[in-house]
Tab-separated table of C-alpha atoms (C1' of nucleotides) in Angstrom:
chain	number	residue	atom	x	y	z
Z	1	MET	CA	93.936	41.275	51.381
Z	2	SER	CA	97.765	41.982	51.425
Z	3	VAL	CA	99.979	38.630	51.268
Z	4	GLU	CA	101.897	39.661	54.366
Z	5	LYS	CA	98.418	39.511	56.097
Z	6	PHE	CA	97.647	35.876	55.482
Z	7	GLU	CA	100.822	34.540	56.109
Z	8	LEU	CA	100.190	36.132	60.183
Z	9	TYR	CA	97.601	33.408	60.210
Z	10	LEU	CA	99.791	30.661	58.432
Z	11	LYS	CA	102.196	31.232	61.018
Z	12	GLU	CA	100.075	30.887	64.027
Z	13	LEU	CA	98.435	27.724	62.310
Z	14	ARG	CA	102.705	26.759	62.375
Z	15	SER	CA	102.878	26.692	65.777
Z	16	VAL	CA	99.418	25.524	66.350
Z	17	VAL	CA	100.511	22.775	64.735
Z	18	LYS	CA	104.374	22.538	66.525
Z	19	LYS	CA	102.833	23.178	69.486
Z	20	LYS	CA	100.403	19.726	69.289
Z	21	GLY	CA	102.569	17.570	68.083
Z	22	LEU	CA	100.969	17.292	64.370
Z	23	LYS	CA	101.909	17.964	61.057
Z	24	TYR	CA	101.997	20.877	58.793
Z	25	SER	CA	99.891	20.035	55.672
Z	26	LEU	CA	98.806	21.732	52.246
Z	27	GLN	CA	95.529	21.238	53.055
Z	28	ARG	CA	95.397	22.158	56.077
Z	29	GLU	CA	96.894	25.993	54.722
Z	30	GLN	CA	94.760	25.788	51.906
Z	31	ILE	CA	91.738	25.361	53.827
Z	32	LEU	CA	92.875	28.508	55.920
Z	33	LYS	CA	93.303	30.451	52.921
Z	34	ALA	CA	90.115	30.153	51.564
Z	35	LEU	CA	88.746	30.937	54.542
Z	36	PHE	CA	90.647	34.337	54.915
Z	37	ASP	CA	89.679	34.901	51.007
Z	38	SER	CA	86.130	34.985	52.384
Z	39	SER	CA	84.536	38.149	53.914
Z	40	CYS	CA	81.348	36.097	55.358
Z	41	HIS	CA	80.790	32.728	56.757
Z	42	LEU	CA	81.298	28.984	55.324
Z	43	THR	CA	79.248	25.756	55.848
Z	44	PRO	CA	81.882	22.590	55.617
Z	45	GLU	CA	80.837	22.398	51.856
Z	46	GLU	CA	81.301	25.557	50.659
Z	47	VAL	CA	85.028	25.359	51.832
Z	48	HIS	CA	85.225	22.100	50.463
Z	49	GLN	CA	83.759	23.671	47.162
Z	50	LYS	CA	86.363	26.574	47.493
Z	51	VAL	CA	89.004	24.484	48.380
Z	52	LYS	CA	88.039	22.473	44.911
Z	53	ILE	CA	89.108	24.991	42.578
Z	54	ILE	CA	93.744	24.913	43.441
Z	55	ASN	CA	92.826	21.038	44.651
Z	56	PRO	CA	90.206	18.568	42.775
Z	57	SER	CA	91.712	15.661	44.908
Z	58	ILE	CA	90.662	17.296	48.813
Z	59	GLY	CA	87.966	15.245	50.726
Z	60	LEU	CA	85.032	16.760	52.203
Z	61	ALA	CA	86.934	14.588	55.245
Z	62	THR	CA	89.687	16.509	55.379
Z	63	VAL	CA	87.506	20.204	55.846
Z	64	TYR	CA	85.537	18.955	58.907
Z	65	ARG	CA	88.467	17.419	60.282
Z	66	THR	CA	90.646	20.608	59.656
Z	67	LEU	CA	87.932	22.967	61.010
Z	68	SER	CA	87.300	21.122	64.017
Z	69	LEU	CA	91.296	21.219	64.433
Z	70	LEU	CA	91.082	24.993	63.643
Z	71	GLU	CA	87.870	25.442	65.953
Z	72	LYS	CA	90.066	24.159	68.730
Z	73	GLU	CA	92.799	26.187	68.368
Z	74	ASN	CA	90.509	29.807	68.151
Z	75	LEU	CA	91.677	30.134	64.815
Z	76	VAL	CA	88.637	30.223	62.825
Z	77	THR	CA	84.549	30.250	64.890
Z	78	SER	CA	81.230	28.750	63.907
Z	79	ILE	CA	78.323	29.944	64.226
Z	80	SER	CA	74.935	28.145	63.957
Z	81	PHE	CA	71.090	29.001	63.609
Z	82	GLY	CA	68.145	27.731	62.823
Z	83	SER	CA	68.199	24.625	61.200
Z	84	GLU	CA	71.437	25.505	58.875
Z	85	GLY	CA	74.483	23.350	59.843
Z	86	LYS	CA	77.860	25.639	61.313
Z	87	LYS	CA	79.202	27.979	59.380
Z	88	TYR	CA	83.118	28.894	60.324
Z	89	GLU	CA	84.433	31.905	59.623
Z	90	LEU	CA	88.444	33.353	60.357
Z	91	ASN	CA	89.397	34.839	63.135
Z	92	ARG	CA	90.470	37.626	62.974
Z	93	GLY	CA	90.725	38.877	66.173
Z	94	GLU	CA	87.620	40.982	66.417
Z	95	HIS	CA	85.021	39.950	68.679
Z	96	HIS	CA	81.662	40.772	66.900
Z	97	ASP	CA	77.676	40.088	67.251
Z	98	HIS	CA	75.583	39.230	64.138
Z	99	MET	CA	72.523	41.119	62.992
Z	100	ILE	CA	70.815	38.340	60.644
Z	101	CYS	CA	68.393	39.466	57.739
Z	102	ILE	CA	65.084	36.514	58.038
Z	103	LYS	CA	64.173	37.486	54.979
Z	104	CYS	CA	67.205	37.690	52.942
Z	105	GLY	CA	69.815	35.623	55.253
Z	106	LYS	CA	72.379	38.511	55.321
Z	107	ILE	CA	74.483	38.240	58.479
Z	108	ILE	CA	75.812	42.163	59.462
Z	109	GLU	CA	78.484	41.830	62.022
Z	110	PHE	CA	78.824	44.531	64.106
Z	111	PHE	CA	80.617	45.193	67.725
Z	112	LYS	CA	79.526	47.163	70.731
Z	113	GLU	CA	81.933	48.383	73.479
Z	114	GLU	CA	78.376	48.829	75.870
Z	115	LEU	CA	77.340	45.540	74.898
Z	116	GLU	CA	80.641	43.813	75.980
Z	117	ARG	CA	81.445	45.526	79.794
Z	118	LEU	CA	77.527	44.747	80.450
Z	119	GLN	CA	77.844	41.088	79.905
Z	120	GLU	CA	80.366	41.022	81.871
Z	121	ARG	CA	78.564	42.514	84.648
Z	122	ILE	CA	75.515	40.564	84.750
Z	123	ALA	CA	78.261	37.657	84.503
Z	124	LYS	CA	79.361	38.736	87.609
Z	125	ASP	CA	75.956	39.432	89.296
Z	126	ASN	CA	75.959	35.642	88.955
Z	127	GLY	CA	79.405	34.853	89.673
Z	128	PHE	CA	79.483	33.427	86.524
Z	129	LYS	CA	82.431	33.509	84.811
Z	130	LEU	CA	82.955	34.762	81.270
Z	131	LEU	CA	84.041	33.427	79.099
Z	132	SER	CA	83.239	34.143	75.472
Z	133	HIS	CA	79.637	34.268	73.978
Z	134	GLN	CA	77.295	34.425	71.251
Z	135	LEU	CA	74.454	37.312	70.222
Z	136	ASN	CA	72.371	37.013	67.133
Z	137	MET	CA	69.935	39.685	66.980
Z	138	TYR	CA	67.535	38.332	63.833
Z	139	GLY	CA	65.483	40.933	61.716
Z	140	ILE	CA	64.819	42.494	58.279
Z	141	CYS	CA	68.072	44.741	56.888
Z	142	LYS	CA	67.580	48.194	55.447
Z	143	GLU	CA	67.180	46.452	52.163
Z	144	CYS	CA	64.776	44.044	52.881
Z	145	GLN	CA	62.467	47.009	54.786
Z	146	ARG	CA	62.725	48.987	50.952
Z	147	GLU	CA	61.437	46.433	48.643
Z	148	PHE	CA	58.717	45.242	51.302
Z	149	ASN	CA	57.291	48.672	51.446
Z	150	ASP	CA	58.038	49.075	47.134
M	1	MET	CA	52.479	23.703	88.599
M	2	SER	CA	48.824	24.837	89.167
M	3	VAL	CA	45.968	22.902	86.956
M	4	GLU	CA	44.709	25.893	85.507
M	5	LYS	CA	47.983	27.180	84.551
M	6	PHE	CA	47.812	24.180	81.429
M	7	GLU	CA	44.558	25.010	80.780
M	8	LEU	CA	46.162	28.493	79.073
M	9	TYR	CA	48.295	26.640	76.623
M	10	LEU	CA	46.029	23.748	75.908
M	11	LYS	CA	43.757	26.900	75.011
M	12	GLU	CA	46.217	28.307	72.965
M	13	LEU	CA	47.255	24.896	70.742
M	14	ARG	CA	42.809	24.341	70.508
M	15	SER	CA	43.011	27.699	69.160
M	16	VAL	CA	46.733	27.804	66.573
M	17	VAL	CA	45.336	24.610	65.354
M	18	LYS	CA	41.564	25.526	64.339
M	19	LYS	CA	42.822	28.960	62.981
M	20	LYS	CA	45.239	26.893	60.223
M	21	GLY	CA	42.030	23.965	59.987
M	22	LEU	CA	43.706	21.742	61.568
M	23	LYS	CA	42.763	18.952	63.774
M	24	TYR	CA	43.323	18.269	67.723
M	25	SER	CA	44.868	15.613	68.439
M	26	LEU	CA	45.827	14.050	72.029
M	27	GLN	CA	49.553	13.385	70.874
M	28	ARG	CA	49.785	17.384	70.538
M	29	GLU	CA	48.448	17.944	73.519
M	30	GLN	CA	50.716	15.338	75.416
M	31	ILE	CA	54.199	16.999	73.555
M	32	LEU	CA	53.104	20.084	75.036
M	33	LYS	CA	52.678	19.087	78.511
M	34	ALA	CA	55.501	17.199	77.997
M	35	LEU	CA	57.485	20.501	77.631
M	36	PHE	CA	54.869	22.639	80.526
M	37	ASP	CA	55.757	20.196	82.764
M	38	SER	CA	59.580	20.138	82.151
M	39	SER	CA	62.290	23.014	83.588
M	40	CYS	CA	65.183	22.976	81.159
M	41	HIS	CA	65.537	22.854	77.195
M	42	LEU	CA	64.466	19.201	76.011
M	43	THR	CA	65.886	17.632	73.419
M	44	PRO	CA	63.053	15.678	70.526
M	45	GLU	CA	64.717	12.406	71.398
M	46	GLU	CA	64.060	13.763	75.432
M	47	VAL	CA	60.502	14.552	74.444
M	48	HIS	CA	59.908	11.434	72.464
M	49	GLN	CA	61.612	9.596	75.821
M	50	LYS	CA	58.800	11.255	77.867
M	51	VAL	CA	55.679	11.033	76.405
M	52	LYS	CA	56.076	7.911	76.057
M	53	ILE	CA	55.471	6.926	79.460
M	54	ILE	CA	51.801	7.809	79.086
M	55	ASN	CA	51.866	7.247	75.533
M	56	PRO	CA	53.942	4.295	74.708
M	57	SER	CA	53.283	4.093	70.791
M	58	ILE	CA	53.920	7.602	69.686
M	59	GLY	CA	56.278	7.721	67.124
M	60	LEU	CA	58.891	10.059	67.336
M	61	ALA	CA	58.412	11.481	63.499
M	62	THR	CA	54.812	12.736	65.043
M	63	VAL	CA	57.074	14.527	67.908
M	64	TYR	CA	58.725	16.079	65.685
M	65	ARG	CA	56.202	17.467	63.435
M	66	THR	CA	54.712	18.598	66.236
M	67	LEU	CA	57.410	20.301	67.255
M	68	SER	CA	57.990	21.978	64.422
M	69	LEU	CA	54.251	22.873	64.075
M	70	LEU	CA	54.029	24.871	67.760
M	71	GLU	CA	57.892	26.318	67.104
M	72	LYS	CA	55.865	27.972	64.501
M	73	GLU	CA	52.716	28.910	66.171
M	74	ASN	CA	55.512	30.363	68.726
M	75	LEU	CA	54.422	28.500	71.174
M	76	VAL	CA	57.945	26.571	72.092
M	77	THR	CA	61.310	28.325	71.276
M	78	SER	CA	64.198	26.294	70.422
M	79	ILE	CA	67.733	26.922	70.868
M	80	SER	CA	70.887	24.799	69.536
M	81	PHE	CA	74.727	25.604	70.163
M	82	GLY	CA	77.781	23.608	69.685
M	83	SER	CA	77.969	20.500	68.179
M	84	GLU	CA	73.968	19.755	69.637
M	85	GLY	CA	71.857	20.034	67.632
M	86	LYS	CA	67.973	21.604	68.446
M	87	LYS	CA	66.545	22.108	72.019
M	88	TYR	CA	63.124	22.735	73.029
M	89	GLU	CA	61.480	24.727	75.870
M	90	LEU	CA	57.787	25.743	76.430
M	91	ASN	CA	57.861	29.642	75.751
M	92	ARG	CA	56.373	31.095	78.948
M	93	GLY	CA	56.006	34.742	77.638
M	94	GLU	CA	59.081	35.594	78.747
M	95	HIS	CA	61.963	36.481	76.813
M	96	HIS	CA	65.266	35.659	78.474
M	97	ASP	CA	68.797	35.126	77.193
M	98	HIS	CA	71.219	32.117	78.665
M	99	MET	CA	74.538	31.918	80.323
M	100	ILE	CA	75.810	28.211	79.383
M	101	CYS	CA	78.632	26.117	81.770
M	102	ILE	CA	80.684	24.958	79.528
M	103	LYS	CA	81.964	22.366	82.624
M	104	CYS	CA	78.551	20.482	83.337
M	105	GLY	CA	76.440	21.709	80.141
M	106	LYS	CA	73.820	23.383	82.851
M	107	ILE	CA	71.972	26.365	81.333
M	108	ILE	CA	71.376	29.514	83.930
M	109	GLU	CA	68.465	31.484	82.264
M	110	PHE	CA	68.499	35.492	83.099
M	111	PHE	CA	66.453	38.870	81.741
M	112	LYS	CA	68.164	42.203	82.006
M	113	GLU	CA	65.897	44.523	80.561
M	114	GLU	CA	69.434	46.706	79.994
M	115	LEU	CA	70.172	44.858	77.709
M	116	GLU	CA	67.074	44.668	75.424
M	117	ARG	CA	66.771	48.264	75.614
M	118	LEU	CA	70.327	48.822	74.509
M	119	GLN	CA	70.237	46.101	71.078
M	120	GLU	CA	67.041	47.718	70.143
M	121	ARG	CA	69.165	50.607	70.061
M	122	ILE	CA	71.838	49.323	68.248
M	123	ALA	CA	69.375	47.435	65.854
M	124	LYS	CA	68.089	51.022	65.420
M	125	ASP	CA	71.343	52.650	64.612
M	126	ASN	CA	72.055	50.317	62.121
M	127	GLY	CA	68.253	50.311	59.783
M	128	PHE	CA	68.158	46.904	60.781
M	129	LYS	CA	63.931	45.660	62.335
M	130	LEU	CA	65.034	43.944	65.196
M	131	LEU	CA	62.461	41.057	65.828
M	132	SER	CA	63.837	38.855	68.167
M	133	HIS	CA	67.534	37.883	69.107
M	134	GLN	CA	68.937	35.121	71.201
M	135	LEU	CA	72.204	35.749	73.342
M	136	ASN	CA	73.962	32.780	74.831
M	137	MET	CA	77.066	33.778	77.300
M	138	TYR	CA	79.457	30.904	77.476
M	139	GLY	CA	81.087	30.090	81.294
M	140	ILE	CA	81.995	28.386	84.190
M	141	CYS	CA	79.464	28.572	86.583
M	142	LYS	CA	79.652	28.932	90.006
M	143	GLU	CA	79.710	25.068	91.131
M	144	CYS	CA	81.875	24.366	88.735
M	145	GLN	CA	83.920	27.356	89.498
M	146	ARG	CA	84.341	25.711	93.490
M	147	GLU	CA	84.940	22.203	91.969
M	148	PHE	CA	88.178	23.136	89.831
M	149	ASN	CA	89.237	25.536	92.982
M	150	ASP	CA	89.441	22.641	95.281
I	1	DT	C1'	32.177	11.399	54.993
I	2	DT	C1'	36.817	13.892	54.107
I	3	DA	C1'	40.756	15.758	55.271
I	4	DT	C1'	44.556	15.639	58.517
I	5	DG	C1'	47.449	12.852	62.415
I	6	DT	C1'	49.523	9.385	63.089
I	7	DG	C1'	53.310	4.890	63.707
I	8	DC	C1'	56.365	2.305	60.749
I	9	DA	C1'	59.875	2.281	58.236
I	10	DA	C1'	62.680	3.993	54.519
I	11	DA	C1'	65.585	8.282	52.996
I	12	DC	C1'	67.878	11.947	53.513
I	13	DT	C1'	71.157	15.256	55.200
I	14	DC	C1'	75.220	16.003	57.419
I	15	DT	C1'	79.131	14.072	60.526
I	16	DT	C1'	82.287	10.913	61.912
I	17	DT	C1'	85.121	7.059	61.748
I	18	DG	C1'	88.015	2.871	59.585
I	19	DC	C1'	91.535	1.962	56.857
I	20	DA	C1'	94.704	1.423	53.382
I	21	DT	C1'	98.225	5.026	51.209
I	22	DT	C1'	100.972	9.260	51.712
I	23	DA	C1'	103.074	12.635	52.813
I	24	DC	C1'	106.053	15.573	56.756
I	25	DC	C1'	109.447	15.768	59.965
S	1	DG	C1'	111.730	5.176	59.467
S	2	DG	C1'	108.236	6.499	61.984
S	3	DT	C1'	104.184	9.226	62.978
S	4	DA	C1'	100.028	11.482	61.356
S	5	DA	C1'	97.000	13.164	57.693
S	6	DT	C1'	94.814	11.991	53.782
S	7	DG	C1'	91.052	10.357	50.732
S	8	DC	C1'	87.563	6.876	50.227
S	9	DA	C1'	83.773	4.037	51.591
S	10	DA	C1'	81.103	2.865	54.922
S	11	DA	C1'	78.809	3.789	59.391
S	12	DG	C1'	76.309	7.262	62.598
S	13	DA	C1'	73.041	10.488	63.992
S	14	DG	C1'	69.654	13.332	63.693
S	15	DT	C1'	65.455	14.327	61.051
S	16	DT	C1'	62.247	13.837	57.175
S	17	DT	C1'	59.001	12.128	54.389
S	18	DG	C1'	56.005	8.651	51.664
S	19	DC	C1'	52.093	6.051	52.661
S	20	DA	C1'	48.490	2.692	54.436
S	21	DC	C1'	45.948	2.957	58.165
S	22	DA	C1'	43.696	5.953	62.293
S	23	DT	C1'	41.062	9.896	64.062
S	24	DA	C1'	39.125	14.764	64.591
S	25	DA	C1'	35.610	17.571	62.659
DNA sequence: TTATGTGCAAACTCTTTGCATTACC
DNA sequence: GGTAATGCAAAGAGTTTGCACATAA
């Protein structure tokens, strides 16, 4: 939650913007901040609601445009499952996979080196140049299992 | 491509329909057939186009309704990635994962027992009851790599 | 005969686009 | 001062729903 940490993302944003000959804007900063402050995945609508608190005049279209830009530039990543739309989170540099509880919707993030290596091996065996992956494991979380047993 | 094989899916469909007190219809059979005949993932729109060849009066809404039913009953599975909508395929009983070429959009299906076991172990370690999973590996397929090198 | 399925069109949701205006560089 | 970004509203795409009619059980 340190101030310095967010400054790193701002710096990255400034560099992306400069690199592409774009312009820096408060809205882009605010959207990035909303993702930084959230520990979970947000829909564009949710991002919009959050930013509106500090900037009531921001438009939903700006949120969509900015999220697309940030995703293209790899500052944020997105996930989508079921019939729900895309959800975004800040790319904090550490890749992770997801366990998704089908009862309560909770998303548990995890990382397993072994899993990463195995995938690289599978790709290699198939002559496939692996760039990224997304693994979603669906099931029932600890808490919901308990609830179900009561 | 054997006739008997498709009969098995029809049988399953009849049983599902009976179990839920629903009715059997030609449209449901035709939609199932379209998926059976296809070796790739189809959008609802693509299913509609295919079925229209043999039944020009079928409505898109029927396709949507039927795909939902078939998915709920586990006769078909769906996948969605990027901004593209859901794509459906017949559940042929064998679970598999996907390598997706970001150049040409090709989907390569594969199955790796080791990967399955590893996931089960990870779930267990987290007290998570694993029911299913979906792994999408994104990268560049053999053919597109070659093309890129020319 | 009665409840479910279908086709059609309208409605809905999510996302993108055009345009006049504003803000950054 | 010129170019890009924004907010708004309208347009689009994909999907769902209501309803009258058709059809399976």
